[in-house]
């Protein structure tokens, strides 16, 4: 389940970016912001996906190798038999794609272990290639089994090819669902991957909604800060500190979170994103806000 601290931290980054650019939330370049901000999160997800694919295909070299061997033997033995052209074409296509899949899996493993890899785009590209090849082989196999069934008396017997293909399909059948890892939450082996995918899918809308709600109340929050600050004006505040205070005051006033939670979360954000003196300062402002809120209730 998506942790609210992660949502809060991501929303803070968005609030800071909007305030720093001094623009309205409607004019803010959200797409560019998310590409940069969530780059590490997507990289972690793609690494997990890559490991999932390699785990699903851990027996691919052996099983696919048997299919390639039997497929090539079938093609050799039926060479020149024009009555088997459709079957030969499908077997040949499956063999070629199976070889390509083995190469793609090797490439994927090398890319995962490459310390010089630039970002996660190469991983995404290689994962997609493996999954596309797997899906293509699965589709071709349906046609192959249908055509083999239509020619039961063909010689040589197609059972060797069909049996090897069925074993290869069992491997691919574990791999292909990984194209949509968020659907694997009930899987014992891939529950961790599914959780990463679901959390990342939920993070952006949750953080963006929180940030939009805070920025929409910017004028009111600025007035609150001006009242709460002693011998200080909001204009002098560091943008990071102001962003933390905006977010914390909003959660205190509008989301009605408890005072200890708001102050604790603000303290964590201050220690992570701001200077060493910011945490006590922010604590003091929020304590004054909490006291004022208690007096008014």
CSV table of C-alpha atoms in Angstrom, one decimal:
chain,number,residue,atom,x,y,z
A,1,UNK,CA,0.0,0.0,0.0
A,2,UNK,CA,1.3,3.5,-0.9
A,3,UNK,CA,2.8,5.1,2.1
A,4,UNK,CA,1.5,8.6,2.9
A,5,UNK,CA,5.0,9.9,3.8
A,6,UNK,CA,6.0,9.1,0.2
A,7,UNK,CA,3.0,11.0,-1.1
A,8,UNK,CA,3.7,13.9,1.2
A,9,UNK,CA,7.4,14.1,0.2
A,10,UNK,CA,6.6,14.0,-3.6
A,11,UNK,CA,3.9,16.6,-3.2
A,12,UNK,CA,6.4,18.8,-1.4
A,13,UNK,CA,8.7,18.6,-4.3
A,14,UNK,CA,5.9,19.7,-6.6
A,15,UNK,CA,4.8,22.6,-4.4
A,16,UNK,CA,8.4,23.8,-4.2
A,17,UNK,CA,8.8,23.6,-8.0
A,18,UNK,CA,5.5,25.6,-8.5
A,19,UNK,CA,6.5,28.3,-5.9
A,20,UNK,CA,10.1,28.5,-7.3
A,21,UNK,CA,8.8,29.1,-10.8
A,22,UNK,CA,6.2,31.5,-9.4
A,23,UNK,CA,3.5,30.3,-11.7
A,24,UNK,CA,0.0,29.0,-11.3
A,25,UNK,CA,-0.6,25.3,-11.0
A,26,UNK,CA,-2.5,25.4,-14.4
A,27,UNK,CA,0.6,26.7,-16.2
A,28,UNK,CA,3.1,24.4,-14.5
A,29,UNK,CA,4.9,21.8,-16.8
A,30,UNK,CA,3.7,18.7,-15.0
A,31,UNK,CA,4.9,16.2,-17.5
A,32,UNK,CA,8.5,17.4,-17.5
A,33,UNK,CA,8.5,17.6,-13.7
A,34,UNK,CA,7.3,14.0,-13.3
A,35,UNK,CA,9.8,12.6,-15.8
A,36,UNK,CA,12.6,14.1,-13.6
A,37,UNK,CA,11.1,13.5,-10.1
A,38,UNK,CA,10.0,9.9,-10.6
A,39,UNK,CA,13.0,8.8,-12.7
A,40,UNK,CA,14.5,6.8,-9.8
A,41,UNK,CA,11.2,5.3,-8.9
A,42,UNK,CA,10.7,4.1,-12.5
A,43,UNK,CA,14.2,2.8,-12.6
A,44,UNK,CA,13.6,0.7,-9.5
A,45,UNK,CA,10.4,-0.6,-11.0
A,46,UNK,CA,12.1,-1.5,-14.3
A,47,UNK,CA,14.9,-3.2,-12.5
A,48,UNK,CA,12.3,-5.3,-10.6
A,49,UNK,CA,10.5,-6.1,-13.8
A,50,UNK,CA,13.8,-7.1,-15.5
A,51,UNK,CA,14.5,-9.5,-12.6
A,52,UNK,CA,11.0,-10.8,-12.8
A,53,UNK,CA,11.4,-11.6,-16.5
A,54,UNK,CA,14.7,-13.3,-16.0
A,55,UNK,CA,13.2,-15.3,-13.1
A,56,UNK,CA,10.2,-16.4,-15.2
A,57,UNK,CA,12.6,-17.4,-18.0
A,58,UNK,CA,15.2,-19.0,-15.8
A,59,UNK,CA,14.8,-22.4,-17.7
A,60,UNK,CA,14.4,-20.7,-21.1
A,61,UNK,CA,17.9,-21.7,-22.4
A,62,UNK,CA,17.3,-25.4,-21.9
A,63,UNK,CA,13.6,-25.6,-22.8
A,64,UNK,CA,13.8,-23.2,-25.8
A,65,UNK,CA,17.0,-25.0,-26.9
A,66,UNK,CA,15.1,-28.3,-27.2
A,67,UNK,CA,12.3,-26.6,-29.2
A,68,UNK,CA,14.9,-25.0,-31.6
A,69,UNK,CA,16.6,-28.4,-32.1
A,70,UNK,CA,13.4,-30.3,-32.8
A,71,UNK,CA,12.0,-27.5,-34.9
A,72,UNK,CA,15.1,-27.3,-37.1
A,73,UNK,CA,15.1,-31.2,-37.4
A,74,UNK,CA,11.4,-31.0,-38.5
A,75,UNK,CA,12.2,-28.4,-41.1
A,76,UNK,CA,15.1,-30.4,-42.5
A,77,UNK,CA,13.1,-33.6,-42.7
A,78,UNK,CA,10.1,-31.9,-44.4
A,79,UNK,CA,12.2,-30.0,-46.9
A,80,UNK,CA,10.7,-30.1,-50.3
A,81,UNK,CA,7.2,-31.3,-49.1
A,82,UNK,CA,4.9,-28.7,-50.5
A,83,UNK,CA,1.9,-30.2,-48.7
A,84,UNK,CA,3.4,-28.9,-45.4
A,85,UNK,CA,4.3,-25.4,-46.4
A,86,UNK,CA,1.9,-23.7,-43.9
A,87,UNK,CA,3.2,-25.9,-41.0
A,88,UNK,CA,6.8,-25.3,-42.1
A,89,UNK,CA,6.4,-21.5,-42.2
A,90,UNK,CA,5.0,-21.4,-38.7
A,91,UNK,CA,7.6,-23.7,-37.2
A,92,UNK,CA,10.4,-21.7,-39.0
A,93,UNK,CA,8.9,-18.4,-37.7
A,94,UNK,CA,8.7,-19.8,-34.1
A,95,UNK,CA,12.2,-21.1,-34.3
A,96,UNK,CA,13.5,-17.7,-35.5
A,97,UNK,CA,11.7,-15.8,-32.7
A,98,UNK,CA,12.7,-18.3,-30.1
A,99,UNK,CA,16.4,-17.7,-31.0
A,100,UNK,CA,15.7,-14.0,-30.9
A,101,UNK,CA,14.1,-14.4,-27.4
A,102,UNK,CA,17.2,-16.1,-26.1
A,103,UNK,CA,19.4,-13.4,-27.5
A,104,UNK,CA,17.1,-10.7,-26.0
A,105,UNK,CA,17.2,-12.4,-22.6
A,106,UNK,CA,21.0,-12.4,-22.7
A,107,UNK,CA,21.0,-8.7,-23.7
A,108,UNK,CA,18.5,-7.9,-20.9
A,109,UNK,CA,20.7,-9.6,-18.3
A,110,UNK,CA,23.8,-7.8,-19.5
A,111,UNK,CA,21.9,-4.4,-19.5
A,112,UNK,CA,20.7,-5.0,-15.9
A,113,UNK,CA,24.3,-5.7,-14.7
A,114,UNK,CA,25.8,-2.8,-16.7
A,115,UNK,CA,27.1,-0.2,-14.2
A,116,UNK,CA,27.5,2.3,-17.0
A,117,UNK,CA,23.9,2.1,-18.1
A,118,UNK,CA,22.4,5.6,-18.6
A,119,UNK,CA,19.0,5.6,-16.8
A,120,UNK,CA,16.3,3.0,-17.1
A,121,UNK,CA,15.2,3.6,-20.7
A,122,UNK,CA,17.6,0.8,-22.0
A,123,UNK,CA,16.1,-1.6,-19.5
A,124,UNK,CA,12.5,-0.7,-20.5
A,125,UNK,CA,13.3,-1.2,-24.2
A,126,UNK,CA,14.9,-4.6,-23.6
A,127,UNK,CA,12.0,-5.8,-21.3
A,128,UNK,CA,9.5,-4.7,-23.9
A,129,UNK,CA,11.4,-6.7,-26.6
A,130,UNK,CA,11.4,-9.9,-24.6
A,131,UNK,CA,7.7,-9.6,-23.8
A,132,UNK,CA,6.7,-8.8,-27.4
A,133,UNK,CA,8.6,-11.8,-28.7
A,134,UNK,CA,7.0,-14.0,-26.1
A,135,UNK,CA,3.6,-12.8,-27.0
A,136,UNK,CA,4.3,-13.4,-30.7
A,137,UNK,CA,5.5,-16.9,-30.1
A,138,UNK,CA,2.3,-17.6,-28.1
A,139,UNK,CA,0.1,-16.4,-30.9
A,140,UNK,CA,2.0,-18.4,-33.5
A,141,UNK,CA,1.8,-21.5,-31.4
A,142,UNK,CA,-2.0,-21.4,-31.5
A,143,UNK,CA,-2.0,-21.5,-35.3
A,144,UNK,CA,0.7,-24.2,-35.3
A,145,UNK,CA,-1.3,-26.5,-33.1
A,146,UNK,CA,-4.3,-26.0,-35.2
A,147,UNK,CA,-2.5,-26.8,-38.4
A,148,UNK,CA,-0.8,-29.8,-36.9
A,149,UNK,CA,-4.1,-31.1,-35.8
A,150,UNK,CA,-5.5,-30.7,-39.3
A,151,UNK,CA,-2.7,-33.1,-40.6
A,152,UNK,CA,-2.7,-36.0,-38.2
A,153,UNK,CA,-1.1,-38.4,-40.8
A,154,UNK,CA,1.8,-36.2,-41.7
A,155,UNK,CA,5.3,-37.7,-41.7
A,156,UNK,CA,7.6,-37.2,-39.9
A,157,UNK,CA,5.4,-37.1,-36.8
A,158,UNK,CA,5.0,-33.6,-35.5
A,159,UNK,CA,4.6,-34.7,-31.9
A,160,UNK,CA,8.3,-34.0,-31.1
A,161,UNK,CA,7.9,-30.3,-32.2
A,162,UNK,CA,4.5,-29.9,-30.6
A,163,UNK,CA,5.7,-31.4,-27.2
A,164,UNK,CA,8.7,-29.2,-27.2
A,165,UNK,CA,6.6,-26.2,-28.0
A,166,UNK,CA,4.2,-26.9,-25.2
A,167,UNK,CA,7.1,-27.0,-22.7
A,168,UNK,CA,8.4,-23.7,-24.1
A,169,UNK,CA,4.9,-22.2,-23.8
A,170,UNK,CA,4.8,-23.0,-20.1
A,171,UNK,CA,7.9,-20.8,-19.7
A,172,UNK,CA,6.4,-18.0,-21.8
A,173,UNK,CA,3.1,-18.3,-20.0
A,174,UNK,CA,4.8,-17.3,-16.8
A,175,UNK,CA,6.6,-14.4,-18.6
A,176,UNK,CA,3.9,-12.7,-20.6
A,177,UNK,CA,1.7,-11.6,-17.6
A,178,UNK,CA,4.7,-9.5,-16.5
A,179,UNK,CA,3.7,-6.9,-19.2
A,180,UNK,CA,1.1,-5.8,-16.7
A,181,UNK,CA,2.8,-6.4,-13.3
A,182,UNK,CA,0.1,-4.5,-11.4
A,183,UNK,CA,-2.3,-7.5,-12.1
A,184,UNK,CA,0.0,-9.9,-10.2
A,185,UNK,CA,-0.8,-8.8,-6.6
A,186,UNK,CA,-2.1,-12.3,-5.8
A,187,UNK,CA,1.0,-14.0,-7.1
A,188,UNK,CA,3.3,-15.4,-4.5
A,189,UNK,CA,6.4,-14.9,-6.7
A,190,UNK,CA,5.6,-11.5,-8.1
A,191,UNK,CA,3.7,-9.8,-5.3
A,192,UNK,CA,6.6,-7.5,-4.6
A,193,UNK,CA,6.8,-6.4,-8.3
A,194,UNK,CA,3.1,-5.9,-8.4
A,195,UNK,CA,3.2,-3.7,-5.2
A,196,UNK,CA,5.9,-1.5,-6.8
A,197,UNK,CA,3.9,-1.1,-9.9
A,198,UNK,CA,0.7,-0.3,-8.0
A,199,UNK,CA,2.4,2.2,-5.7
A,200,UNK,CA,4.1,4.0,-8.6
A,201,UNK,CA,0.8,4.2,-10.5
A,202,UNK,CA,-1.0,5.7,-7.5
A,203,UNK,CA,1.9,8.0,-6.4
A,204,UNK,CA,1.6,10.6,-9.2
A,205,UNK,CA,-2.2,11.3,-9.0
A,206,UNK,CA,-2.1,11.3,-5.1
A,207,UNK,CA,0.8,13.7,-4.9
A,208,UNK,CA,-0.4,15.9,-7.6
A,209,UNK,CA,-3.9,16.2,-6.0
A,210,UNK,CA,-2.4,17.1,-2.6
A,211,UNK,CA,0.0,19.7,-4.2
A,212,UNK,CA,-2.9,21.3,-6.2
A,213,UNK,CA,-5.0,21.6,-3.1
A,214,UNK,CA,-2.2,23.3,-1.2
A,215,UNK,CA,-1.3,25.7,-4.0
A,216,UNK,CA,-5.0,26.6,-4.6
A,217,UNK,CA,-5.0,27.9,-1.0
A,218,UNK,CA,-1.7,29.8,-1.4
A,219,UNK,CA,-3.1,33.2,-0.6
A,220,UNK,CA,-4.8,32.0,2.6
A,221,UNK,CA,-1.8,30.1,3.7
A,222,UNK,CA,0.4,33.2,3.1
A,223,UNK,CA,-1.9,35.2,5.3
A,224,UNK,CA,-1.7,32.6,8.0
A,225,UNK,CA,2.1,32.7,7.9
A,226,UNK,CA,2.2,36.4,8.0
A,227,UNK,CA,0.1,36.3,11.2
A,228,UNK,CA,2.1,33.4,12.8
A,229,UNK,CA,5.6,34.7,12.2
A,230,UNK,CA,7.2,36.9,14.8
A,231,UNK,CA,9.5,39.6,13.7
A,232,UNK,CA,9.6,38.0,10.3
A,233,UNK,CA,7.8,38.3,7.0
A,234,UNK,CA,6.9,35.4,4.7
A,235,UNK,CA,8.8,37.0,1.8
A,236,UNK,CA,12.1,36.3,3.6
A,237,UNK,CA,11.4,32.6,4.0
A,238,UNK,CA,13.4,30.1,2.1
A,239,UNK,CA,11.2,28.5,-0.6
A,240,UNK,CA,11.7,25.1,0.8
A,241,UNK,CA,10.7,26.1,4.3
A,242,UNK,CA,7.7,28.0,2.9
A,243,UNK,CA,6.7,24.9,1.0
A,244,UNK,CA,6.9,22.7,4.1
A,245,UNK,CA,4.9,25.2,6.1
A,246,UNK,CA,2.2,25.5,3.3
A,247,UNK,CA,1.9,21.8,3.2
A,248,UNK,CA,1.8,21.3,7.0
A,249,UNK,CA,-0.6,24.2,7.6
A,250,UNK,CA,-2.9,22.7,5.0
A,251,UNK,CA,-2.8,19.3,6.5
A,252,UNK,CA,-3.5,20.8,10.0
A,253,UNK,CA,-6.3,23.0,8.9
A,254,UNK,CA,-8.0,21.2,6.0
A,255,UNK,CA,-7.1,17.6,6.4
A,256,UNK,CA,-7.5,17.8,10.2
A,257,UNK,CA,-4.5,15.6,10.9
A,258,UNK,CA,-3.4,15.5,14.5
A,259,UNK,CA,-0.8,18.1,15.6
A,260,UNK,CA,1.9,15.5,16.6
A,261,UNK,CA,1.7,13.8,13.2
A,262,UNK,CA,1.8,17.2,11.3
A,263,UNK,CA,4.8,18.4,13.3
A,264,UNK,CA,6.6,15.1,13.1
A,265,UNK,CA,6.2,14.9,9.3
A,266,UNK,CA,7.2,18.5,8.9
A,267,UNK,CA,10.3,17.9,11.0
A,268,UNK,CA,11.3,14.9,8.8
A,269,UNK,CA,10.8,17.0,5.7
A,270,UNK,CA,12.9,19.8,7.1
A,271,UNK,CA,15.7,17.5,8.0
A,272,UNK,CA,15.7,15.9,4.6
A,273,UNK,CA,15.2,18.9,2.3
A,274,UNK,CA,16.2,22.0,4.2
A,275,UNK,CA,19.0,23.4,6.5
A,276,UNK,CA,19.9,22.3,10.0
A,277,UNK,CA,18.1,25.4,11.6
A,278,UNK,CA,14.9,24.9,9.7
A,279,UNK,CA,13.4,22.0,11.7
A,280,UNK,CA,13.2,24.0,15.0
A,281,UNK,CA,12.0,27.1,13.2
A,282,UNK,CA,9.2,25.2,11.4
A,283,UNK,CA,8.4,23.3,14.6
A,284,UNK,CA,7.9,26.7,16.4
A,285,UNK,CA,5.6,28.1,13.6
A,286,UNK,CA,3.4,25.0,13.6
A,287,UNK,CA,3.3,24.9,17.4
A,288,UNK,CA,1.9,28.5,17.3
A,289,UNK,CA,-0.6,27.5,14.6
A,290,UNK,CA,-1.7,24.5,16.7
A,291,UNK,CA,-2.1,26.8,19.8
A,292,UNK,CA,-4.1,29.3,17.8
A,293,UNK,CA,-6.3,26.5,16.4
A,294,UNK,CA,-6.9,25.2,20.0
A,295,UNK,CA,-7.9,28.7,21.2
A,296,UNK,CA,-10.4,29.1,18.4
A,297,UNK,CA,-12.0,25.7,18.9
